[in-house]
C-alpha cells in the first residue's frame, strides 16, 4: 500500500496546465461504462465552524476508485479557513485499499482551481480585458494561478472586505506571478466593465448582485465562475442575478440544485429562463451575453487528481 | 499521525465482553451534546458485486470523529464475501487527520457482532434454550462468538443452504468455542422451538418467513436479531413476519426504513402494529411475545470501536 503525506504530495503535484488538462479529460470522460457517484456526504460541524465533505467516485475506466474527505473549518471565528482531509484509493478490480493520500485537503484545492481554469478555457473568449477575483484566501490565490494558466487578462482586480488581506493578496500575486492586482472593497467599483468574475469565497450571503453586475457590464459579454458555494449554507450570487443568466453551465446539475447556486431556484423559475447544462456536455465556445458557471466540486475530479498524483509518485520511486 | 495496519489492529482488538460493553456505552451515549451523523453514503459497485458504505460520526463527547469505509464484495459470483475498507480518524477540536486504521473492514465486523451481543443482552431472557444462527460466513461466526459472550444456550443450530459450508461452520465452532452445532438446510426444522434467531446473511430475499416462524414458536417468546440487511437491495425477513412483531427495536429508526427491514413497510402499516424504538431508548428487559431487533449498523459504533482500538494501541507503544 502506498501512503503519501502532504509534503510528498505537494512535491508531486502542483497547479499546472497538465493538471488542467487532466481535469478536462475527467469532465469529458466516457459515461457509458459502469460508474457510480453517490450523493455527497456532508457533516456540518459547529464546534469546528465548518463542513466536512465526503465525495466518492467509481468508474470502471480507472484502476482505482476514491473516497475523498475534505473539511473546511474557520475555528475561533477566524478570518482564514483551515482545510483538512485525505483521500482513500481502492483497487477497482479487487476493492482493496491501495493508497492513502494524506493531503490535508491540498489536492481538493488544486482540482477546484483546475476545474475553474478548464471552465474558463471552455467558456471565455481568447482575450480577456478585465478579470475580477472575489475573495482573498488560499482558494482565491489558486484561482488566480489557474486563470493565468489559460488566459492573460490585461487587468486583474481583487474584491474583498478586508484591506489588509487584499494588500497581502496583491503582494503575493506580484511576488508569485509578477502581476499587479488592483484591490477593491466595493462591488460596484470592482466589477465595472469586467469580462470575467470568479467568486472564491465561503460566503453565506450573495457577494454579487444583479443590479450592480448588470449595470456595470453594460452591453459587453460577461462570464461569472461561481465556485464557492458547495453546501446548504453557502451562496455567492443573488437569486435575481442567477435568473439573469443567458446561459447556465455547471459541473453537476443535481449538485447545483442541492449544494450550489440553484438552491433557491424553483424549476418553474428555471423553465422561463435557461436550461442548465453540464460542462461535460458543451463544446468549447464563448457565447454572447451573461454566462454563469456554477462549480460545486465533483467527485470524478477527485479521482482524476488522485490518480494523477499516484501515477507521478510511482514515477518518483 | 498513527497508522495501524490490519495485523496490528487484529492484535489490538478482538471480540470480547469489554468490546460489547464499549458498544453498549456508545448506544447509551449522551445525545444532548453536539453530534452529527450524516446519512450513510453507499456505492453499489456492480463490477465488484457488492457495496461500499461510508459511515461518519462526530460527537463533542469524544476526542476524535470518524469517517468509516467498509466494502463488502462477492466477486466472481463467489459464495464467500470479501470485506475491505479503512477508518479515518480526525481530531474533534482541530479537524486534523490523526489516525488511519487500515483494518480492511475488520473493526466493522467486530462492532457489528458486538452490537448483536449487546442487543441480545438487553432483550433476551437470562436463559436461552435454543439459539439459531442463519448464515455460515465470517459474520455468522462472529455472531456466535458475540452470543456466547452474553448467553449460554443449551442448543445452538445453524441454518444455511450449503451443507459443506455448514459442516465447516460446525467444525470451526467446536474448535474455537468447544460447542456443538446442529446444522440445518430447512428453515422449518431449524427454527422449531427456538428462543433466539440471529440472521447473518447477505440475502436479498427473506430467509425467515411468517408462517414457518410463528408456527414453530407456538406459545413461547422469541427474539429475532436481523443484522444482515444494511442497504436498499438486502432483506432477511418476510414483510408479514415484520408486521407480526409485538415489539420492534432497532439501532437507528431512519436507517431501518431506508436500509433495514422496514424498507417495504409503509407508515400506515406500522401505525397498526408497533412503534419502532431504538436500542438506546429501552431499558434492559426481555418482553413476552415476538421481539424483532433490526441492526443496520450505526456510525457511532464505528467511532466507539475506532477510539477503543486507538486507546489500546497507545497503551501498546
Coordinates of C-alpha atoms in Angstrom, one line a residue:
Chain A
X1 CA 0.0 0.0 0.0
X2 CA 1.2 3.5 -0.9
X3 CA 1.0 6.2 1.8
X4 CA 1.9 9.7 0.8
X5 CA 1.9 12.7 3.2
X6 CA 1.2 16.3 2.4
X7 CA 4.8 17.2 1.8
X8 CA 5.3 14.4 -0.6
X9 CA 2.1 15.2 -2.4
X10 CA 3.0 18.9 -2.7
X11 CA 6.3 17.8 -4.2
X12 CA 4.5 15.7 -6.7
X13 CA 1.5 17.8 -7.8
X14 CA 1.1 21.5 -8.3
X15 CA -1.4 23.5 -10.3
X16 CA -0.1 23.3 -13.9
X17 CA -1.5 23.3 -17.4
X18 CA -1.1 19.5 -17.4
X19 CA -3.4 19.3 -14.3
X20 CA -6.0 21.4 -16.0
X21 CA -5.8 19.1 -19.0
X22 CA -6.3 16.0 -16.7
X23 CA -9.3 17.7 -15.1
X24 CA -10.7 18.5 -18.6
X25 CA -10.3 14.8 -19.6
X26 CA -12.1 13.8 -16.4
X27 CA -15.0 16.1 -17.3
X28 CA -15.2 14.7 -20.8
X29 CA -14.8 11.0 -19.7
X30 CA -17.0 8.2 -21.0
X31 CA -20.2 7.9 -19.2
X32 CA -21.3 4.8 -20.9
X33 CA -19.1 2.5 -18.9
X34 CA -20.1 1.5 -15.3
X35 CA -19.7 4.4 -12.9
X36 CA -21.1 5.3 -9.5
X37 CA -21.2 8.8 -7.9
X38 CA -23.3 8.6 -4.7
X39 CA -24.7 11.8 -3.2
X40 CA -22.1 13.9 -1.3
X41 CA -22.0 13.2 2.4
X42 CA -21.7 16.4 4.4
X43 CA -21.2 17.0 8.1
X44 CA -21.9 20.5 9.4
X45 CA -19.5 20.7 12.4
X46 CA -20.5 23.5 14.7
X47 CA -17.5 23.0 17.1
X48 CA -15.1 23.4 14.1
X49 CA -17.3 26.2 12.5
X50 CA -17.2 24.4 9.2
X51 CA -18.0 21.5 7.0
X52 CA -16.6 18.0 6.2
X53 CA -17.5 16.7 2.8
X54 CA -17.1 13.1 1.6
X55 CA -17.1 12.7 -2.2
X56 CA -16.7 9.3 -3.8
X57 CA -16.5 8.1 -7.3
X58 CA -16.1 4.7 -9.1
X59 CA -15.6 4.2 -12.8
X60 CA -14.6 1.0 -14.5
X61 CA -12.4 3.2 -16.8
X62 CA -9.9 3.8 -14.0
X63 CA -7.8 1.4 -12.0
X64 CA -8.8 3.0 -8.7
X65 CA -11.9 4.4 -7.1
X66 CA -11.8 7.1 -4.4
X67 CA -13.4 8.2 -1.2
X68 CA -12.3 11.8 -0.7
X69 CA -12.7 13.6 2.6
X70 CA -12.2 17.4 2.8
X71 CA -13.0 19.5 5.8
X72 CA -13.0 23.3 5.7
X73 CA -13.1 25.0 9.1
X74 CA -13.0 28.5 10.5
X75 CA -12.2 27.9 14.1
X76 CA -12.3 30.6 16.7
X77 CA -14.3 32.7 14.2
X78 CA -11.0 33.1 12.3
X79 CA -10.8 35.0 9.1
X80 CA -8.8 32.4 7.4
X81 CA -10.0 28.9 6.9
X82 CA -8.1 25.6 7.6
X83 CA -8.6 22.7 5.3
X84 CA -8.0 19.0 6.4
X85 CA -8.7 15.6 5.0
X86 CA -7.4 12.7 2.9
X87 CA -8.1 10.5 0.0
X88 CA -8.6 6.7 0.3
X89 CA -7.9 4.9 -3.0
X90 CA -9.2 1.4 -3.6
X91 CA -8.4 -1.0 -6.4
X92 CA -11.3 -1.0 -8.9
X93 CA -10.9 -4.7 -9.6
X94 CA -10.4 -6.1 -6.1
X95 CA -11.9 -3.4 -3.8
X96 CA -8.7 -3.5 -1.7
X97 CA -7.3 -0.3 -0.1
X98 CA -4.3 0.5 -2.3
X99 CA -3.3 4.1 -1.4
X100 CA -3.7 6.8 1.2
X101 CA -3.1 10.3 0.1
X102 CA -2.9 12.2 3.4
X103 CA -3.1 15.6 1.6
X104 CA -4.9 17.6 4.3
X105 CA -7.2 18.9 1.6
X106 CA -4.4 20.1 -0.8
X107 CA -5.5 18.0 -3.8
X108 CA -9.1 19.2 -3.4
X109 CA -7.8 22.8 -3.6
X110 CA -5.8 22.0 -6.7
X111 CA -8.5 20.2 -8.6
X112 CA -11.0 23.0 -7.6
X113 CA -8.8 25.7 -9.2
X114 CA -8.0 23.4 -12.1
X115 CA -11.8 23.0 -12.7
X116 CA -12.2 26.8 -12.9
X117 CA -9.2 27.0 -15.3
X118 CA -10.8 24.4 -17.5
X119 CA -14.2 26.1 -17.4
X120 CA -12.6 29.5 -18.3
X121 CA -10.8 27.9 -21.2
X122 CA -14.1 26.4 -22.4
X123 CA -16.3 29.4 -21.9
X124 CA -14.3 32.6 -22.1
X125 CA -13.1 34.4 -25.2
X126 CA -9.4 34.1 -26.1
X127 CA -8.8 37.7 -25.0
X128 CA -10.0 38.9 -21.5
X129 CA -9.5 42.5 -20.7
X130 CA -10.6 42.7 -17.1
X131 CA -10.8 39.8 -14.7
X132 CA -12.1 40.1 -11.1
X133 CA -11.4 37.7 -8.3
X134 CA -13.8 37.9 -5.3
X135 CA -12.1 36.7 -2.2
X136 CA -8.5 36.8 -0.9
X137 CA -8.0 33.4 0.8
X138 CA -6.0 30.4 -0.3
X139 CA -8.5 29.3 -2.9
X140 CA -8.7 32.9 -4.3
X141 CA -4.9 32.6 -4.8
X142 CA -5.2 29.3 -6.5
X143 CA -7.9 30.6 -8.8
X144 CA -5.6 33.3 -10.0
X145 CA -2.9 30.7 -10.7
X146 CA -5.5 28.7 -12.6
X147 CA -6.7 31.7 -14.5
X148 CA -3.1 32.7 -15.6
X149 CA -2.5 29.2 -17.0
X150 CA -5.3 29.7 -19.5
X151 CA -5.7 33.5 -20.1
X152 CA -3.6 36.6 -19.8
X153 CA -6.0 39.4 -18.7
X154 CA -4.9 43.0 -19.3
X155 CA -6.1 44.0 -15.8
X156 CA -6.8 41.8 -12.8
X157 CA -8.7 43.1 -9.8
X158 CA -9.4 41.6 -6.4
X159 CA -12.6 42.3 -4.4
X160 CA -12.6 41.7 -0.6
X161 CA -13.8 43.2 2.6
X162 CA -10.5 43.5 4.4
X163 CA -7.9 45.9 3.0
X164 CA -5.0 44.3 4.9
X165 CA -5.9 40.9 3.4
X166 CA -6.3 42.5 0.0
X167 CA -2.9 44.0 0.2
X168 CA -1.4 40.7 1.2
X169 CA -3.1 39.1 -1.8
X170 CA -1.7 41.7 -4.2
X171 CA 1.8 41.3 -2.7
X172 CA 1.5 37.5 -3.2
X173 CA 0.4 37.9 -6.8
X174 CA 3.2 40.2 -7.6
X175 CA 5.7 38.0 -5.9
X176 CA 4.5 34.7 -7.3
X177 CA 3.2 35.6 -10.8
X178 CA 4.7 39.1 -11.4
X179 CA 1.2 40.5 -11.9
X180 CA -0.2 43.7 -10.4
X181 CA -3.6 43.5 -8.8
X182 CA -5.9 46.4 -8.2
X183 CA -7.7 46.0 -4.9
X184 CA -11.3 46.9 -4.2
X185 CA -13.7 46.7 -1.3
X186 CA -16.8 47.9 -3.2
X187 CA -18.5 45.5 -5.6
X188 CA -19.6 48.4 -7.9
X189 CA -16.0 49.6 -8.4
X190 CA -14.6 46.1 -8.8
X191 CA -16.9 44.8 -11.4
X192 CA -17.2 47.8 -13.8
X193 CA -16.5 46.6 -17.4
X194 CA -15.3 43.2 -16.2
X195 CA -15.2 40.3 -18.8
X196 CA -14.7 37.6 -16.2
X197 CA -15.6 37.4 -12.5
X198 CA -14.5 34.5 -10.3
X199 CA -16.1 34.2 -6.9
X200 CA -14.0 32.3 -4.4
X201 CA -15.5 32.9 -1.0
X202 CA -17.0 30.9 1.8
X203 CA -19.9 33.4 1.9
X204 CA -23.4 32.5 3.1
X205 CA -24.9 35.7 1.6
X206 CA -24.6 36.9 -2.0
X207 CA -21.3 38.7 -2.9
X208 CA -22.5 39.6 -6.4
X209 CA -25.8 41.4 -7.0
X210 CA -27.9 41.7 -10.1
X211 CA -28.3 45.5 -10.3
X212 CA -24.6 46.2 -9.8
X213 CA -23.3 43.5 -12.1
X214 CA -25.8 44.1 -14.9
X215 CA -25.3 47.9 -14.8
X216 CA -21.5 47.6 -14.8
X217 CA -21.4 45.2 -17.7
X218 CA -23.5 47.4 -20.0
X219 CA -23.5 45.8 -23.4
X220 CA -20.5 43.6 -23.2
X221 CA -20.4 39.9 -22.5
X222 CA -19.6 38.5 -19.1
X223 CA -18.6 35.2 -17.7
X224 CA -19.1 34.5 -14.0
X225 CA -17.4 31.5 -12.4
X226 CA -19.0 30.9 -9.0
X227 CA -17.0 28.2 -7.2
X228 CA -17.5 29.0 -3.5
X229 CA -20.9 27.5 -2.8
X230 CA -20.7 23.8 -2.1
X231 CA -23.2 23.2 0.7
X232 CA -26.6 24.1 2.0
X233 CA -25.4 27.1 3.9
X234 CA -23.2 28.8 1.2
X235 CA -24.1 31.1 -1.7
X236 CA -22.4 33.8 -3.7
X237 CA -24.9 35.0 -6.2
X238 CA -28.1 36.9 -5.7
X239 CA -31.1 34.9 -6.9
X240 CA -32.1 37.6 -9.4
X241 CA -28.6 37.6 -10.8
X242 CA -28.8 33.8 -11.2
X243 CA -32.1 34.3 -13.1
X244 CA -30.5 36.9 -15.4
X245 CA -28.1 34.4 -16.9
X246 CA -28.4 33.8 -20.7
X247 CA -26.5 30.5 -20.2
X248 CA -26.1 28.4 -17.1
X249 CA -23.3 25.9 -17.0
X250 CA -22.3 23.8 -14.1
X251 CA -20.1 20.8 -13.2
X252 CA -23.1 18.8 -11.9
X253 CA -26.8 19.8 -12.3
X254 CA -28.0 17.8 -9.2
X255 CA -25.3 19.3 -7.0
X256 CA -26.1 22.8 -8.3
X257 CA -29.7 22.4 -7.0
X258 CA -28.7 20.8 -3.7
X259 CA -25.4 22.4 -2.9
X260 CA -24.7 25.2 -5.4
X261 CA -26.2 28.4 -6.7
X262 CA -29.6 26.9 -7.8
X263 CA -30.6 26.1 -4.2
X264 CA -33.0 29.0 -4.1
X265 CA -34.4 28.4 -7.5
X266 CA -37.6 26.5 -8.3
X267 CA -37.9 24.5 -11.5
X268 CA -40.7 26.8 -12.6
X269 CA -38.4 29.8 -12.3
X270 CA -35.9 28.0 -14.4
X271 CA -38.2 26.9 -17.2
X272 CA -38.7 30.5 -18.1
X273 CA -35.0 31.5 -18.3
X274 CA -32.5 28.7 -19.0
X275 CA -31.9 25.0 -19.1
X276 CA -28.8 24.2 -17.1
X277 CA -26.1 22.3 -19.0
X278 CA -23.1 20.5 -17.6
X279 CA -19.5 21.4 -18.6
X280 CA -19.1 17.8 -20.0
X281 CA -21.9 18.4 -22.5
X282 CA -20.8 21.7 -24.1
X283 CA -18.5 22.4 -26.9
X284 CA -15.6 24.8 -26.3
X285 CA -17.2 28.1 -27.1
X286 CA -17.8 31.6 -25.6
X287 CA -21.3 32.8 -26.1
X288 CA -22.7 36.3 -26.1
X289 CA -24.5 37.7 -23.1
X290 CA -24.1 36.6 -19.4
X291 CA -22.8 33.1 -18.8
X292 CA -22.7 31.8 -15.3
X293 CA -20.7 28.7 -14.4
X294 CA -21.5 27.1 -11.1
X295 CA -18.8 24.8 -9.8
X296 CA -19.7 22.7 -6.7
X297 CA -16.9 20.2 -6.9
X298 CA -17.4 16.8 -8.4
X299 CA -16.0 13.5 -7.2
X300 CA -14.8 12.4 -10.6
X301 CA -12.2 15.3 -10.4
X302 CA -11.1 14.0 -7.0
X303 CA -10.5 10.6 -8.6
X304 CA -8.7 12.3 -11.6
X305 CA -6.3 14.3 -9.4
X306 CA -5.7 11.3 -7.0
X307 CA -4.8 9.0 -10.0
X308 CA -2.6 11.8 -11.4
X309 CA -0.8 12.1 -8.0
X310 CA -0.4 8.4 -7.7
X311 CA 1.0 7.9 -11.2
X312 CA 3.5 10.7 -10.8
X313 CA 4.5 9.4 -7.4
X314 CA 5.1 5.9 -8.9
X315 CA 7.5 7.6 -11.3
X316 CA 9.4 9.2 -8.4
X317 CA 10.2 5.9 -6.7
Chain B
X1 CA -0.2 10.6 12.9
X2 CA -0.9 7.0 13.9
X3 CA -1.2 4.4 11.1
X4 CA -2.3 0.9 12.1
X5 CA -2.5 -2.0 9.6
X6 CA -4.8 -4.9 9.8
X7 CA -2.4 -7.2 11.6
X8 CA -1.7 -4.6 14.3
X9 CA -5.4 -4.0 14.7
X10 CA -6.2 -7.7 15.0
X11 CA -3.5 -7.9 17.7
X12 CA -5.1 -5.0 19.5
X13 CA -8.8 -5.6 19.3
X14 CA -10.8 -8.8 19.4
X15 CA -14.5 -9.6 20.2
X16 CA -14.6 -9.6 24.0
X17 CA -17.1 -8.7 26.7
X18 CA -15.2 -5.4 27.1
X19 CA -15.9 -4.6 23.4
X20 CA -19.6 -5.4 23.9
X21 CA -19.5 -3.1 27.0
X22 CA -17.9 -0.3 24.9
X23 CA -20.6 -0.7 22.2
X24 CA -23.3 -0.6 24.8
X25 CA -21.9 2.6 26.2
X26 CA -21.9 4.1 22.7
X27 CA -25.5 3.2 22.3
X28 CA -26.4 4.9 25.6
X29 CA -24.2 7.9 25.0
X30 CA -25.4 11.4 25.7
X31 CA -27.4 12.9 22.8
X32 CA -27.6 16.4 24.3
X33 CA -24.1 17.4 23.3
X34 CA -23.3 18.4 19.8
X35 CA -23.3 15.4 17.4
X36 CA -23.6 14.8 13.7
X37 CA -24.4 11.6 11.9
X38 CA -25.0 12.3 8.2
X39 CA -26.9 9.8 6.0
X40 CA -24.9 6.7 5.1
X41 CA -23.1 7.1 1.7
X42 CA -23.4 3.9 -0.3
X43 CA -21.9 2.8 -3.6
X44 CA -23.4 -0.1 -5.4
X45 CA -20.5 -1.5 -7.3
X46 CA -21.6 -3.9 -10.0
X47 CA -18.0 -4.8 -11.1
X48 CA -17.2 -5.9 -7.5
X49 CA -20.7 -7.4 -7.0
X50 CA -21.1 -5.6 -3.7
X51 CA -21.5 -2.4 -1.8
X52 CA -19.2 0.2 -0.3
X53 CA -20.6 2.1 2.7
X54 CA -19.3 5.3 4.2
X55 CA -20.5 6.0 7.7
X56 CA -19.4 9.1 9.6
X57 CA -20.0 10.3 13.1
X58 CA -19.0 13.4 15.2
X59 CA -19.7 13.9 18.8
X60 CA -18.2 16.6 21.0
X61 CA -18.0 13.9 23.7
X62 CA -15.1 12.2 22.0
X63 CA -11.7 13.3 21.1
X64 CA -11.9 12.1 17.5
X65 CA -14.5 11.8 14.8
X66 CA -14.6 9.1 12.2
X67 CA -15.2 8.6 8.5
X68 CA -15.5 4.8 8.2
X69 CA -15.4 3.0 4.8
X70 CA -16.4 -0.7 4.5
X71 CA -16.9 -2.5 1.3
X72 CA -18.5 -6.0 1.1
X73 CA -18.0 -7.7 -2.2
X74 CA -18.7 -11.1 -3.7
X75 CA -16.5 -11.1 -6.8
X76 CA -16.8 -13.8 -9.5
X77 CA -20.2 -14.7 -8.1
X78 CA -18.3 -16.2 -5.1
X79 CA -20.0 -17.8 -2.2
X80 CA -17.9 -16.1 0.3
X81 CA -17.7 -12.3 0.6
X82 CA -14.6 -10.2 0.9
X83 CA -14.6 -7.1 3.1
X84 CA -12.3 -4.1 2.6
X85 CA -12.0 -0.6 3.9
X86 CA -10.5 1.7 6.5
X87 CA -11.3 4.2 9.1
X88 CA -10.1 7.8 9.0
X89 CA -10.0 9.5 12.5
X90 CA -9.9 13.2 12.8
X91 CA -9.2 15.3 15.9
X92 CA -12.5 16.7 17.1
X93 CA -11.0 20.0 18.2
X94 CA -8.8 20.8 15.3
X95 CA -10.2 18.7 12.4
X96 CA -6.8 17.3 11.6
X97 CA -6.3 13.8 10.4
X98 CA -4.9 12.0 13.4
X99 CA -5.1 8.3 12.7
X100 CA -5.6 5.8 9.9
X101 CA -6.9 2.4 10.8
X102 CA -6.3 0.3 7.7
X103 CA -8.4 -2.5 9.1
X104 CA -9.8 -3.9 5.8
X105 CA -13.2 -4.0 7.4
X106 CA -12.2 -6.0 10.5
X107 CA -13.4 -3.4 13.0
X108 CA -16.7 -3.1 11.3
X109 CA -17.2 -6.9 11.6
X110 CA -16.3 -6.7 15.3
X111 CA -18.6 -3.8 16.2
X112 CA -21.4 -5.5 14.2
X113 CA -21.2 -8.7 16.2
X114 CA -20.7 -6.7 19.4
X115 CA -23.9 -4.7 18.7
X116 CA -25.8 -8.0 18.4
X117 CA -24.2 -9.2 21.6
X118 CA -25.4 -6.1 23.4
X119 CA -28.9 -6.3 21.9
X120 CA -29.2 -9.9 23.0
X121 CA -28.1 -9.0 26.5
X122 CA -30.7 -6.2 26.6
X123 CA -33.6 -8.1 25.0
X124 CA -33.3 -11.8 25.7
X125 CA -34.1 -13.7 28.9
X126 CA -31.2 -14.8 31.1
X127 CA -31.7 -18.4 30.0
X128 CA -31.9 -19.3 26.3
X129 CA -32.7 -22.9 25.4
X130 CA -32.4 -22.9 21.6
X131 CA -30.5 -20.3 19.6
X132 CA -30.4 -20.4 15.7
X133 CA -27.8 -18.6 13.5
X134 CA -28.9 -18.2 9.9
X135 CA -25.8 -17.9 7.7
X136 CA -22.4 -19.6 7.8
X137 CA -20.0 -16.9 6.7
X138 CA -17.5 -14.8 8.7
X139 CA -20.1 -12.6 10.2
X140 CA -22.2 -15.7 11.2
X141 CA -19.1 -16.9 13.1
X142 CA -18.6 -13.6 14.8
X143 CA -22.3 -13.6 15.8
X144 CA -21.8 -16.9 17.5
X145 CA -18.8 -15.5 19.4
X146 CA -20.8 -12.5 20.4
X147 CA -23.7 -14.6 21.5
X148 CA -21.5 -16.8 23.7
X149 CA -20.1 -13.8 25.5
X150 CA -23.6 -12.9 26.8
X151 CA -25.6 -16.2 26.9
X152 CA -25.0 -19.9 27.1
X153 CA -27.8 -21.6 25.1
X154 CA -28.5 -25.2 25.7
X155 CA -28.6 -25.9 22.0
X156 CA -27.2 -24.0 19.0
X157 CA -28.3 -24.5 15.5
X158 CA -27.1 -23.2 12.2
X159 CA -29.3 -22.8 9.1
X160 CA -27.7 -22.5 5.7
X161 CA -28.1 -23.6 2.1
X162 CA -24.8 -25.3 1.6
X163 CA -24.1 -28.5 3.6
X164 CA -20.3 -28.2 3.1
X165 CA -20.2 -24.7 4.4
X166 CA -22.5 -25.7 7.3
X167 CA -20.1 -28.5 8.2
X168 CA -17.1 -26.2 8.1
X169 CA -19.0 -23.8 10.4
X170 CA -19.8 -26.5 12.9
X171 CA -16.2 -27.7 12.9
X172 CA -15.0 -24.1 13.5
X173 CA -17.5 -23.7 16.4
X174 CA -16.3 -26.9 18.0
X175 CA -12.7 -26.0 17.5
X176 CA -12.9 -22.4 18.6
X177 CA -15.6 -22.4 21.3
X178 CA -16.0 -26.1 22.1
X179 CA -19.7 -26.0 21.3
X180 CA -21.6 -28.5 19.1
X181 CA -23.7 -27.0 16.4
X182 CA -26.6 -28.8 14.8
X183 CA -26.8 -28.0 11.1
X184 CA -30.0 -27.5 9.0
X185 CA -30.8 -26.6 5.5
X186 CA -34.6 -26.3 6.0
X187 CA -36.0 -23.2 7.8
X188 CA -38.8 -25.2 9.4
X189 CA -36.5 -27.7 11.1
X190 CA -34.0 -25.1 12.2
X191 CA -36.4 -22.7 13.9
X192 CA -38.7 -25.2 15.7
X193 CA -39.0 -24.1 19.4
X194 CA -36.2 -21.5 19.0
X195 CA -35.9 -18.8 21.7
X196 CA -33.5 -16.7 19.6
X197 CA -32.8 -16.4 15.9
X198 CA -29.9 -14.4 14.5
X199 CA -29.9 -13.7 10.8
X200 CA -26.4 -13.0 9.4
X201 CA -26.7 -13.2 5.7
X202 CA -26.2 -11.0 2.6
X203 CA -29.6 -12.1 1.3
X204 CA -31.8 -10.1 -1.0
X205 CA -34.8 -12.3 -0.3
X206 CA -36.3 -13.2 3.0
X207 CA -34.6 -16.1 4.9
X208 CA -37.3 -16.1 7.6
X209 CA -41.0 -16.4 6.8
X210 CA -44.0 -15.6 9.0
X211 CA -45.9 -18.9 8.7
X212 CA -42.9 -21.1 9.5
X213 CA -41.6 -18.9 12.3
X214 CA -44.9 -18.3 14.0
X215 CA -46.0 -22.0 13.7
X216 CA -42.7 -23.2 15.2
X217 CA -42.6 -20.8 18.1
X218 CA -46.1 -21.9 19.3
X219 CA -46.7 -20.2 22.6
X220 CA -43.2 -19.3 23.6
X221 CA -41.4 -16.0 23.3
X222 CA -39.0 -15.3 20.5
X223 CA -36.3 -12.8 19.9
X224 CA -35.1 -12.3 16.3
X225 CA -31.9 -10.3 15.7
X226 CA -31.8 -9.3 12.0
X227 CA -28.4 -7.9 11.2
X228 CA -27.8 -8.7 7.6
X229 CA -29.8 -6.0 5.8
X230 CA -27.9 -2.7 5.5
X231 CA -28.8 -1.4 2.0
X232 CA -31.5 -1.0 -0.5
X233 CA -31.0 -4.4 -2.0
X234 CA -30.8 -6.6 1.1
X235 CA -33.5 -8.1 3.3
X236 CA -33.9 -11.1 5.5
X237 CA -37.4 -11.0 6.9
X238 CA -40.7 -11.5 5.1
X239 CA -42.8 -8.4 5.3
X240 CA -45.7 -10.3 7.0
X241 CA -43.2 -11.5 9.7
X242 CA -42.0 -7.9 10.3
X243 CA -45.7 -6.9 10.8
X244 CA -46.2 -9.8 13.3
X245 CA -43.7 -8.3 15.8
X246 CA -45.0 -7.4 19.2
X247 CA -42.1 -5.2 19.7
X248 CA -39.7 -3.6 17.1
X249 CA -36.3 -2.5 18.3
X250 CA -33.6 -1.2 16.0
X251 CA -30.2 0.6 16.2
X252 CA -31.5 3.6 14.1
X253 CA -35.1 4.1 13.1
X254 CA -34.3 6.2 9.9
X255 CA -31.8 3.5 8.8
X256 CA -34.3 0.8 9.4
X257 CA -36.7 2.5 7.0
X258 CA -34.0 3.3 4.3
X259 CA -31.6 0.4 4.6
X260 CA -33.0 -2.2 7.0
X261 CA -36.0 -4.4 7.4
X262 CA -38.6 -1.6 7.4
X263 CA -37.9 -0.8 3.7
X264 CA -41.1 -2.5 2.5
X265 CA -43.3 -1.1 5.2
X266 CA -45.5 2.0 4.9
X267 CA -46.1 4.1 8.0
X268 CA -49.8 3.3 7.8
X269 CA -48.9 -0.4 8.1
X270 CA -46.8 0.4 11.1
X271 CA -49.3 2.5 12.9
X272 CA -51.5 -0.5 13.3
X273 CA -48.9 -2.8 14.8
X274 CA -45.9 -1.2 16.6
X275 CA -44.0 1.9 17.2
X276 CA -40.3 1.3 16.5
X277 CA -37.9 2.1 19.3
X278 CA -34.2 2.4 19.3
X279 CA -31.9 0.3 21.4
X280 CA -30.7 3.4 23.1
X281 CA -34.1 4.2 24.4
X282 CA -35.1 1.0 26.1
X283 CA -34.4 -0.4 29.5
X284 CA -32.8 -3.8 29.8
X285 CA -35.7 -6.1 29.7
X286 CA -37.0 -9.2 27.8
X287 CA -40.7 -8.9 26.8
X288 CA -43.3 -11.5 26.1
X289 CA -44.2 -12.3 22.5
X290 CA -42.2 -11.7 19.4
X291 CA -39.4 -9.1 19.6
X292 CA -37.6 -8.2 16.4
X293 CA -34.3 -6.2 16.6
X294 CA -33.1 -4.8 13.3
X295 CA -29.5 -3.8 13.2
X296 CA -28.3 -1.8 10.2
X297 CA -25.0 -0.7 11.6
X298 CA -24.6 2.8 13.1
X299 CA -21.7 5.2 12.7
X300 CA -21.4 5.9 16.4
X301 CA -20.4 2.3 16.9
X302 CA -17.7 2.8 14.3
X303 CA -16.4 5.7 16.3
X304 CA -16.6 3.7 19.5
X305 CA -14.6 0.8 18.2
X306 CA -12.1 3.1 16.5
X307 CA -11.5 5.0 19.7
X308 CA -11.2 1.8 21.6
X309 CA -8.6 0.4 19.1
X310 CA -6.6 3.6 19.3
X311 CA -6.6 3.8 23.0
X312 CA -5.4 0.2 23.4
X313 CA -2.8 0.8 20.7
X314 CA -1.5 3.8 22.5
X315 CA -1.0 1.6 25.5
X316 CA 1.0 -0.9 23.4
X317 CA 3.6 1.7 22.3

